[in-house]
C-alpha atoms as an extended CHARMM CRD file, in Angstrom:
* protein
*
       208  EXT
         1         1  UNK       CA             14.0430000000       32.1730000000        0.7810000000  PROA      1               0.0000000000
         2         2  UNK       CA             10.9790000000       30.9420000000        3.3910000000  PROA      2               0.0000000000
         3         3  UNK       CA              9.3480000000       29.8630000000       -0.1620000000  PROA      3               0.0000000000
         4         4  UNK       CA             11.8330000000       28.1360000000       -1.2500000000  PROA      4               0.0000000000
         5         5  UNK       CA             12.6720000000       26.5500000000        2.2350000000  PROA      5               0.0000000000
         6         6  UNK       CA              8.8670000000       25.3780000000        2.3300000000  PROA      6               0.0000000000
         7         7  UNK       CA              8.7440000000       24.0300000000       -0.7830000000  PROA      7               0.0000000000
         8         8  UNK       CA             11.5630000000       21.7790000000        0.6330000000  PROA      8               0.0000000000
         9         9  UNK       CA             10.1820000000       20.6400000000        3.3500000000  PROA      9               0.0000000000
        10        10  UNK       CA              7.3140000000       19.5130000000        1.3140000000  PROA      10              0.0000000000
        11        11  UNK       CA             10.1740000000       17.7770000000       -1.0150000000  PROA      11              0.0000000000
        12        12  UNK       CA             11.6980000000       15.5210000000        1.7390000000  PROA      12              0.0000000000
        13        13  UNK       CA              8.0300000000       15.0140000000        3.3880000000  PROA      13              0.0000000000
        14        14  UNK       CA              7.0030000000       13.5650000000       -0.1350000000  PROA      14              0.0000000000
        15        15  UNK       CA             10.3360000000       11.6860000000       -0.2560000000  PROA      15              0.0000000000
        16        16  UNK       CA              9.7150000000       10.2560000000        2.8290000000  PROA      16              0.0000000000
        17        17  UNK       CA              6.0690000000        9.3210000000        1.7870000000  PROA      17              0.0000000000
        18        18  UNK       CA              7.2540000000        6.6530000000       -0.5800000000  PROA      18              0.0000000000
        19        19  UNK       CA              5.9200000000        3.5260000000        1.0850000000  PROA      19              0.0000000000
        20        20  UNK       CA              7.9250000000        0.9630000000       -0.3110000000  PROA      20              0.0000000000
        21        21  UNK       CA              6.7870000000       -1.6240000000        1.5400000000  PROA      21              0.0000000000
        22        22  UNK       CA              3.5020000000       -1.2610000000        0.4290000000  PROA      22              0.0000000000
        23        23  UNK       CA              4.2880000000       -0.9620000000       -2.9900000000  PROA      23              0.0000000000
        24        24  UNK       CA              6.9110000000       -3.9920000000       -3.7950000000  PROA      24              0.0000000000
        25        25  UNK       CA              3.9790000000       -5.9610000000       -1.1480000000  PROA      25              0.0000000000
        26        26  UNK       CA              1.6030000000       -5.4030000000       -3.6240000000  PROA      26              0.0000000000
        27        27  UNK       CA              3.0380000000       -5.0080000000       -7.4480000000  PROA      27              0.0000000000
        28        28  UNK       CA              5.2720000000       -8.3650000000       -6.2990000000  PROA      28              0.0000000000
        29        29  UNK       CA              3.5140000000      -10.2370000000       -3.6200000000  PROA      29              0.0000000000
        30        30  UNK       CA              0.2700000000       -9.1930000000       -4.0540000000  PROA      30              0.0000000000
        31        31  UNK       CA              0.4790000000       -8.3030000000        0.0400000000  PROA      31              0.0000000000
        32        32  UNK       CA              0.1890000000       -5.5520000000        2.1660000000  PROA      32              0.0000000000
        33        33  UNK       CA              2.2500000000       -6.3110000000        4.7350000000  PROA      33              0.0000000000
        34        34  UNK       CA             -0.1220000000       -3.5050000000        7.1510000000  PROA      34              0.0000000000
        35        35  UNK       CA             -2.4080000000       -6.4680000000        7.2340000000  PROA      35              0.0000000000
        36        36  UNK       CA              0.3620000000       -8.9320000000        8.8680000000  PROA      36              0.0000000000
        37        37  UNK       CA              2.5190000000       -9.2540000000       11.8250000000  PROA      37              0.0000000000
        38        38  UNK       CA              3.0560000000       -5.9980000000       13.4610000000  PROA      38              0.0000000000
        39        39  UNK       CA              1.0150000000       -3.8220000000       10.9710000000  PROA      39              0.0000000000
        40        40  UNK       CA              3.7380000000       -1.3490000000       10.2340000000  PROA      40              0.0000000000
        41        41  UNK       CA              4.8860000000       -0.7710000000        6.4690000000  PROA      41              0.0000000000
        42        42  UNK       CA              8.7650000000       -1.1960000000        7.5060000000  PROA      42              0.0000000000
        43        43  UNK       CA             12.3130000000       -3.2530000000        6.5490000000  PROA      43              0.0000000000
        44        44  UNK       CA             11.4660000000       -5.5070000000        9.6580000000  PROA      44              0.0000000000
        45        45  UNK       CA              7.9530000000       -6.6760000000        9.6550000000  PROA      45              0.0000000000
        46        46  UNK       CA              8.4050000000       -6.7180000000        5.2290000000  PROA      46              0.0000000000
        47        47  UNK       CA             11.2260000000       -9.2060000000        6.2280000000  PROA      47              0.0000000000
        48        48  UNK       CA              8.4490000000      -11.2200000000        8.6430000000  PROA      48              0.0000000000
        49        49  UNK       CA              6.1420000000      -11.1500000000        6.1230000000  PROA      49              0.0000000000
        50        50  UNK       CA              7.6230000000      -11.7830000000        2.8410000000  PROA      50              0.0000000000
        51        51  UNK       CA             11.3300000000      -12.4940000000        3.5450000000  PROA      51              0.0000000000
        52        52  UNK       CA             14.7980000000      -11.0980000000        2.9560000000  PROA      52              0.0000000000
        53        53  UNK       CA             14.4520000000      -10.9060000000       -0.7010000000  PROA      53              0.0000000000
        54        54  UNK       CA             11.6270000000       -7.8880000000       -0.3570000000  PROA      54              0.0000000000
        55        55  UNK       CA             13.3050000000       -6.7000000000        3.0690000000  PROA      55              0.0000000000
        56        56  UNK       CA             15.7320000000       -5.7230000000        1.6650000000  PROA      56              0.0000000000
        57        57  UNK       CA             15.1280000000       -3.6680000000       -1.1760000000  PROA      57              0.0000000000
        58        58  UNK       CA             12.7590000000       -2.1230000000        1.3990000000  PROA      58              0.0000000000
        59        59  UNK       CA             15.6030000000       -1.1450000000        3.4310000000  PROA      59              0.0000000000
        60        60  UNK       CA             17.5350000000        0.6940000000        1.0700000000  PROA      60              0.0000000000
        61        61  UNK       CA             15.1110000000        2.3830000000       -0.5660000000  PROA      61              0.0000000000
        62        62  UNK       CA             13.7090000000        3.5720000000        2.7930000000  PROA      62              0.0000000000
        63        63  UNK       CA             16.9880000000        4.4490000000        3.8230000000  PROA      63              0.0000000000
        64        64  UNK       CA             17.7080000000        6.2470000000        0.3090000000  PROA      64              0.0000000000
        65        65  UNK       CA             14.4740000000        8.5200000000        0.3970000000  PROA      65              0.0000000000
        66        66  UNK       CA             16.0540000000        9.4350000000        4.2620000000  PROA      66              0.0000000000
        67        67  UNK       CA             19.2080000000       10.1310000000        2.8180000000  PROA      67              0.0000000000
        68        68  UNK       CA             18.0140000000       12.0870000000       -0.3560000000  PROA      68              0.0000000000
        69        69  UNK       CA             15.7680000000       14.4050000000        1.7130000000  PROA      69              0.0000000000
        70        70  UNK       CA             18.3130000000       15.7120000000        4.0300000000  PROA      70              0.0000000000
        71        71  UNK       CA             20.4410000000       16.4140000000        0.8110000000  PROA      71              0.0000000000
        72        72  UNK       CA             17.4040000000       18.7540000000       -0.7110000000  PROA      72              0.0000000000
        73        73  UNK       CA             19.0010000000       20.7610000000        2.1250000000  PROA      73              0.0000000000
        74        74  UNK       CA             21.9070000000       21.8670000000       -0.4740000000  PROA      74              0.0000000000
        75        75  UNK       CA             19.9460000000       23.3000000000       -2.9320000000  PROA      75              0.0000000000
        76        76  UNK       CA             18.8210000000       26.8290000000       -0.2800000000  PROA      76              0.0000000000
        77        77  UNK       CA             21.4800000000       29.1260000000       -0.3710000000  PROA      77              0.0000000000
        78        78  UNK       CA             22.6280000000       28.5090000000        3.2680000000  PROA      78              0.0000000000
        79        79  UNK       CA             25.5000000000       28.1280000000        5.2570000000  PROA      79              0.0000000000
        80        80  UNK       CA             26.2880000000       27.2040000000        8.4630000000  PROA      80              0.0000000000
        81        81  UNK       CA             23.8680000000       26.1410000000       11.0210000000  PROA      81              0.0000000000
        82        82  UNK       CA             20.7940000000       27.6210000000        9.2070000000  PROA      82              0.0000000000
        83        83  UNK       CA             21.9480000000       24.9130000000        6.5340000000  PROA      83              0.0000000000
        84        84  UNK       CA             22.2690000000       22.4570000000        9.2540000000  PROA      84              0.0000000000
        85        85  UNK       CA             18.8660000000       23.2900000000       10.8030000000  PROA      85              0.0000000000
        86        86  UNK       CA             17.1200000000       23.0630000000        7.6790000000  PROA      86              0.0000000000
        87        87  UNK       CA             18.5820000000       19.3720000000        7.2540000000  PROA      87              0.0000000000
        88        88  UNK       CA             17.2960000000       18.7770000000       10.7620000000  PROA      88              0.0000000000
        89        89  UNK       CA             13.9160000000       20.1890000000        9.1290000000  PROA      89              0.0000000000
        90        90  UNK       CA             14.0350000000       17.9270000000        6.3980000000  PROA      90              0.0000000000
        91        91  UNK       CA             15.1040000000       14.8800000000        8.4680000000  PROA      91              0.0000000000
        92        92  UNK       CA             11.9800000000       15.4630000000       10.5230000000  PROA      92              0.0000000000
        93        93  UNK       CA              9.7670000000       15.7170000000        7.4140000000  PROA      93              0.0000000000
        94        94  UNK       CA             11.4910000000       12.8040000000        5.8710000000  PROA      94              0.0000000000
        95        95  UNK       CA             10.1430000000       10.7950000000        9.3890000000  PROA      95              0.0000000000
        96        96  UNK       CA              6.9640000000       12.5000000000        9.4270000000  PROA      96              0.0000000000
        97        97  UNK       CA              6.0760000000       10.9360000000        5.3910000000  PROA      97              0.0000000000
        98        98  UNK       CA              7.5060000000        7.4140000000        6.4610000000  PROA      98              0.0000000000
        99        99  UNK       CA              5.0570000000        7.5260000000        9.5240000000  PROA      99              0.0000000000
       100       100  UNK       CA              2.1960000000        8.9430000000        7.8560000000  PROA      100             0.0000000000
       101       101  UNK       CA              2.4820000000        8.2860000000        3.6640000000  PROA      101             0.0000000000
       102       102  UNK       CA              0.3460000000       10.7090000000        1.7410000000  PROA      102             0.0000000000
       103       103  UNK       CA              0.7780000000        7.6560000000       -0.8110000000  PROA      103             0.0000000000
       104       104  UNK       CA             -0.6900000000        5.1030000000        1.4920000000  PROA      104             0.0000000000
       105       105  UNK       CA             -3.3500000000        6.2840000000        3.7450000000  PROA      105             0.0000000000
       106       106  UNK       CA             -1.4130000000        8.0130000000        5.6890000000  PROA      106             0.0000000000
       107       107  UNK       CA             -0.6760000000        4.4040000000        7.5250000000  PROA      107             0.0000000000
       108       108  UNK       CA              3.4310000000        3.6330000000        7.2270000000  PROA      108             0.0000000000
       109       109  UNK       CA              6.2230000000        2.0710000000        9.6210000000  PROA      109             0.0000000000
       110       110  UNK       CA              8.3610000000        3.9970000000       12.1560000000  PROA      110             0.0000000000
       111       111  UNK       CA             10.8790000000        5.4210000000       10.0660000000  PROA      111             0.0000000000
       112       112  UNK       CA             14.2670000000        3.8060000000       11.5220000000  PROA      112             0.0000000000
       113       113  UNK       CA             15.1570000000        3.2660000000        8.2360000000  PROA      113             0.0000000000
       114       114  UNK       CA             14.5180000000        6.5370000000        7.0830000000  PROA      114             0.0000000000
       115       115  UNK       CA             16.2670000000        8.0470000000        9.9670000000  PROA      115             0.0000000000
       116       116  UNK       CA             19.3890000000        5.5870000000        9.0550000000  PROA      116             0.0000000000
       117       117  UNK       CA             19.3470000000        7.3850000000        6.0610000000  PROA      117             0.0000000000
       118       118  UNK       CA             18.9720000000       10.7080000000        7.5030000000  PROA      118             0.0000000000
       119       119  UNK       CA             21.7980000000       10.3870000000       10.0740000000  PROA      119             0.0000000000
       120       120  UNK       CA             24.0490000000        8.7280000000        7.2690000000  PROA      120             0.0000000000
       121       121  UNK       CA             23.8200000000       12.4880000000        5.5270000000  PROA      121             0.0000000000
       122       122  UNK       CA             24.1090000000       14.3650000000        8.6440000000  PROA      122             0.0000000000
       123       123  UNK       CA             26.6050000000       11.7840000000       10.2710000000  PROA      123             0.0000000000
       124       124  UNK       CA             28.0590000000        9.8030000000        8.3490000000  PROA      124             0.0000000000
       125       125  UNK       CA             31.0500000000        7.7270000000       10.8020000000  PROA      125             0.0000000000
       126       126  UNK       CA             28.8690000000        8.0900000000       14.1660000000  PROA      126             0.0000000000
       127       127  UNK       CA             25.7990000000        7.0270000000       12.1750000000  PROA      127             0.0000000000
       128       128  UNK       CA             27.5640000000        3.7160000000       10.6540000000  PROA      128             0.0000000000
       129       129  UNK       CA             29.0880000000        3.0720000000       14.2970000000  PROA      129             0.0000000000
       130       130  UNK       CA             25.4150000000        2.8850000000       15.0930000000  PROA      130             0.0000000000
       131       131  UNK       CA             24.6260000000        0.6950000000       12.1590000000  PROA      131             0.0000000000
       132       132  UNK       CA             28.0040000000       -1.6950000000       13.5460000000  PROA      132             0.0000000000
       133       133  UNK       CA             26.0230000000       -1.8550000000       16.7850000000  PROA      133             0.0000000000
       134       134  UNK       CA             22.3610000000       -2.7730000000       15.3680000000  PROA      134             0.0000000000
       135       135  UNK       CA             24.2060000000       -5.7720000000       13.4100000000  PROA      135             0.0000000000
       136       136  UNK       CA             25.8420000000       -6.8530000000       16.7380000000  PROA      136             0.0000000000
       137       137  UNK       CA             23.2030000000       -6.3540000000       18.9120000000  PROA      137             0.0000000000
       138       138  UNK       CA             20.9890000000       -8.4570000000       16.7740000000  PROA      138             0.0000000000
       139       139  UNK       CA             22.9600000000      -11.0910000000       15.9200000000  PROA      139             0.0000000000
       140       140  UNK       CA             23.3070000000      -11.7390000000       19.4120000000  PROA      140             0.0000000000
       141       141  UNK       CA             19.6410000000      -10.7380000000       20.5130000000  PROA      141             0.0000000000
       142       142  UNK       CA             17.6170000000      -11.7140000000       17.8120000000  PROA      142             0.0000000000
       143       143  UNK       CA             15.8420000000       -8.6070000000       18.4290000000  PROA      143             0.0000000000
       144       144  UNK       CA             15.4850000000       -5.9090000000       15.5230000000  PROA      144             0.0000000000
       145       145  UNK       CA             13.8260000000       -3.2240000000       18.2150000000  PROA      145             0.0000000000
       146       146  UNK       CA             16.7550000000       -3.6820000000       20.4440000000  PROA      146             0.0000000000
       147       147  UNK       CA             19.3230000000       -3.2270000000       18.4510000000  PROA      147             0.0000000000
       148       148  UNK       CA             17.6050000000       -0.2590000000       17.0820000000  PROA      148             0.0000000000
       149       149  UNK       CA             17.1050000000        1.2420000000       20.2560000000  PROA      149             0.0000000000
       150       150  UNK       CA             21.1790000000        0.4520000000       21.1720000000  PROA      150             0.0000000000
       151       151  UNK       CA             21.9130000000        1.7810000000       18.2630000000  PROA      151             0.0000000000
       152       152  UNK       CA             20.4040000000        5.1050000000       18.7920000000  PROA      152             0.0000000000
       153       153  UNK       CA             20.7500000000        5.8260000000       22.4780000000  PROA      153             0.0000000000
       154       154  UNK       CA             24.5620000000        5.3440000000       21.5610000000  PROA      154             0.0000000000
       155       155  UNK       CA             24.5350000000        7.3950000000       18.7170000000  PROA      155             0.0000000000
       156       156  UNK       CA             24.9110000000       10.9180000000       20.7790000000  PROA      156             0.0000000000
       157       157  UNK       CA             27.7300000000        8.9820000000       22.4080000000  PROA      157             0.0000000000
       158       158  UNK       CA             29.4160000000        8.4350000000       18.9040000000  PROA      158             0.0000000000
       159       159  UNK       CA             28.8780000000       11.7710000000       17.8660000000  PROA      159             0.0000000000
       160       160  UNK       CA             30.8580000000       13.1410000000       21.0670000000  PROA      160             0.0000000000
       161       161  UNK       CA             33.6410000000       10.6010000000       20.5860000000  PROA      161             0.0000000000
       162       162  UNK       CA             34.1210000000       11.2190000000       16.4410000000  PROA      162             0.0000000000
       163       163  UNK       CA             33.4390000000       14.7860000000       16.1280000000  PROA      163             0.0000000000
       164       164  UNK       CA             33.4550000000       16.2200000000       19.7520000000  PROA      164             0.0000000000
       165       165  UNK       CA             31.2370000000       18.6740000000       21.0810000000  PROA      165             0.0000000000
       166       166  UNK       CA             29.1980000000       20.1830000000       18.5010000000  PROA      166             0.0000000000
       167       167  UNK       CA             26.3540000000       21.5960000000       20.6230000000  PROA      167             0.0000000000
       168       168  UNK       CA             23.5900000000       21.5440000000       17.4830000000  PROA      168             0.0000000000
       169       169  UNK       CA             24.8250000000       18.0050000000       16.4260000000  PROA      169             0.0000000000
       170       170  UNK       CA             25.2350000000       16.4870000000       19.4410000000  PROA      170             0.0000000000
       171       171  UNK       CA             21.3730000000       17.7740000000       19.9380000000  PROA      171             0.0000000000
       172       172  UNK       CA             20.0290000000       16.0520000000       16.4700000000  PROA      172             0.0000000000
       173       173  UNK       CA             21.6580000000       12.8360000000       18.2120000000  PROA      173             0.0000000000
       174       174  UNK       CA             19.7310000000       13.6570000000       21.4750000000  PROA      174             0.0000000000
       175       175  UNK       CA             16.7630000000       13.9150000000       19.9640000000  PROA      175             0.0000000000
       176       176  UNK       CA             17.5070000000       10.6290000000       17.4120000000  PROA      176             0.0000000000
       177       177  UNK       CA             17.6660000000        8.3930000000       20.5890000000  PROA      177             0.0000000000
       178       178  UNK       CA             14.7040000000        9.8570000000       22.1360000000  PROA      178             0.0000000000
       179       179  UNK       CA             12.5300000000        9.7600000000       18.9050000000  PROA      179             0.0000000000
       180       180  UNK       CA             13.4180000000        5.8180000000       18.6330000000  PROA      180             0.0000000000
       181       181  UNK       CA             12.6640000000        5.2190000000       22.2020000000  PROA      181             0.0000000000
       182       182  UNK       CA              9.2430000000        6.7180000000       22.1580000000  PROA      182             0.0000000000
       183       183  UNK       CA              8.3960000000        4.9240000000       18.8050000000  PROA      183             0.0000000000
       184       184  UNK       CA              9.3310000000        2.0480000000       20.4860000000  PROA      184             0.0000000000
       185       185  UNK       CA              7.4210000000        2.1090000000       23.3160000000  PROA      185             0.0000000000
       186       186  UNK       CA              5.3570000000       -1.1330000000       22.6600000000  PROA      186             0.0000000000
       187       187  UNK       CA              8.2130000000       -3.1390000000       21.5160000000  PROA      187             0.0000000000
       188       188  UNK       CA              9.9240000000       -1.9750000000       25.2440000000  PROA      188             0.0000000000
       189       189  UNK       CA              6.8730000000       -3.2420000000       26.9320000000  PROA      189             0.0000000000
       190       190  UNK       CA              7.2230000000       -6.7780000000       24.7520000000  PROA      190             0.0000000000
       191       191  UNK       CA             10.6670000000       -7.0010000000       25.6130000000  PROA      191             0.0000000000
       192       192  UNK       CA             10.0240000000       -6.9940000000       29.1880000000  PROA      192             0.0000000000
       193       193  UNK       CA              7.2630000000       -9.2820000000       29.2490000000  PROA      193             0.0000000000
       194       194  UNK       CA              9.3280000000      -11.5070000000       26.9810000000  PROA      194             0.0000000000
       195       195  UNK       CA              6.9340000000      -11.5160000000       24.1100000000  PROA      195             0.0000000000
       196       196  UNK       CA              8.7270000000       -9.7690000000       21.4360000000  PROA      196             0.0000000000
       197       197  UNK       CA              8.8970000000      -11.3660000000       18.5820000000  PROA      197             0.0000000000
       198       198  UNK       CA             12.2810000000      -12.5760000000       17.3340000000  PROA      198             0.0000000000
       199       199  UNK       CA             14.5050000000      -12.1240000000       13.6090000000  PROA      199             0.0000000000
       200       200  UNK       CA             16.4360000000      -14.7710000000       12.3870000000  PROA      200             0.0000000000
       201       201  UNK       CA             18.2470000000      -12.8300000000        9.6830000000  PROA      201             0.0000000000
       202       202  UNK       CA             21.6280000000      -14.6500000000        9.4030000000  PROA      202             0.0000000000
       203       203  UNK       CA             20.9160000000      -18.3480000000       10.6330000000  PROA      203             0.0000000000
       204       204  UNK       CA             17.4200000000      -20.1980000000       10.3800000000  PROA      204             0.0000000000
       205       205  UNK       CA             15.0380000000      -20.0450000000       12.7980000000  PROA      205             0.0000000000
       206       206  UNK       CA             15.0080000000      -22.9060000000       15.6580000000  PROA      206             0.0000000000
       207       207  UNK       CA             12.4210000000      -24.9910000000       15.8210000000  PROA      207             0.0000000000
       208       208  UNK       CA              9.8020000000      -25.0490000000       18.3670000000  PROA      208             0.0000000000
């Protein structure tokens, strides 16, 4: 069983190694969008760089390779909260490959949309109440990191409300808010200096 739990760990560490913004940057655009705007091989700075027609396959594939690791999970012969431990295992591996892409240098994005994925497998209503409250948040804000960060912290709180207290999910949620907080720690430091760059995803940008 530890072999076969290993070997998927390595599965959803490969899934999440996919860089997909790299790739449709360079086999479409001939870009890599780590050279541009905020460096990171991600949804948001692919939709800075080349626009919302690469953004967004970005997204879902990112999101799909977060998804499809946690699912690896079904294939041990586990129940229970070994079963949901080893998705927490594979979520974390899925994050670790985004971050740090065997396929790319080891040089990727911060894995929000990978996580997305993740939490949509491990929790599925809180995780799309989260998703509600990006949307909001940056239609409002213009701010991608904010309403990834509001998203998050509140996604514990989501968990509690939809399936009450589960001490081992409400944990994974714990640790989702603080893992987005601390990978945002530059874009917190923008924000209050007011230099954060803004997203105009549903209207055109203003002028200057």
């Amino acid at each position: 069983m530890i072999w076969i739990i290993c070997l998927l760990l390595i599965g959803g560490y490969l899934l999440g190694s996919i860089p997909s913004a790299v790739w449709i940057g360079r086999w479409f655009y001939r870009t890599d969008v780590r050279e541009y705007g905020s460096h990171n091989a991600g949804a948001t700075n692919t939709l800075r760089v080349l626009g919302r027609r690469a953004a967004l396959p970005v997204f879902v594939i990112d999101a799909a390779k977060g998804y499809g690791a946690v699912m690896l999970a079904h294939l041990a012969d586990l129940q229970g909260d070994g079963l949901f431990f080893l998705k927490i295992g594979l979520t974390a591996a899925a994050i670790l490959g985004h971050i740090f892409p065997i396929f790319a240098g080891f040089k990727g994005g911060k894995g929000v949309a990978t996580m997305a994925g993740c939490m949509l497998a491990i929790a599925p209503i809180p995780m799309l109440m989260g998703l509600a409250t990006f949307v909001i948040v940056l239609a409002v804000s213009h701010y991608v990191s904010l309403g990834s960060m509001t998203g998050g912290v509140l996604f514990p709180f989501y968990i509690l409300l939809v399936d009450g207290f589960q001490p081992y999910k409400l944990l994974f949620g714990v640790l989702v808010a603080v893992v987005l907080l601390i990978t945002h720690r530059k874009n917190i430091k923008r924000l209050r200096e007011g230099t954060e760059n803004k997203t105009f995803l549903f209207i055109r940008r203003p002028k200057a």
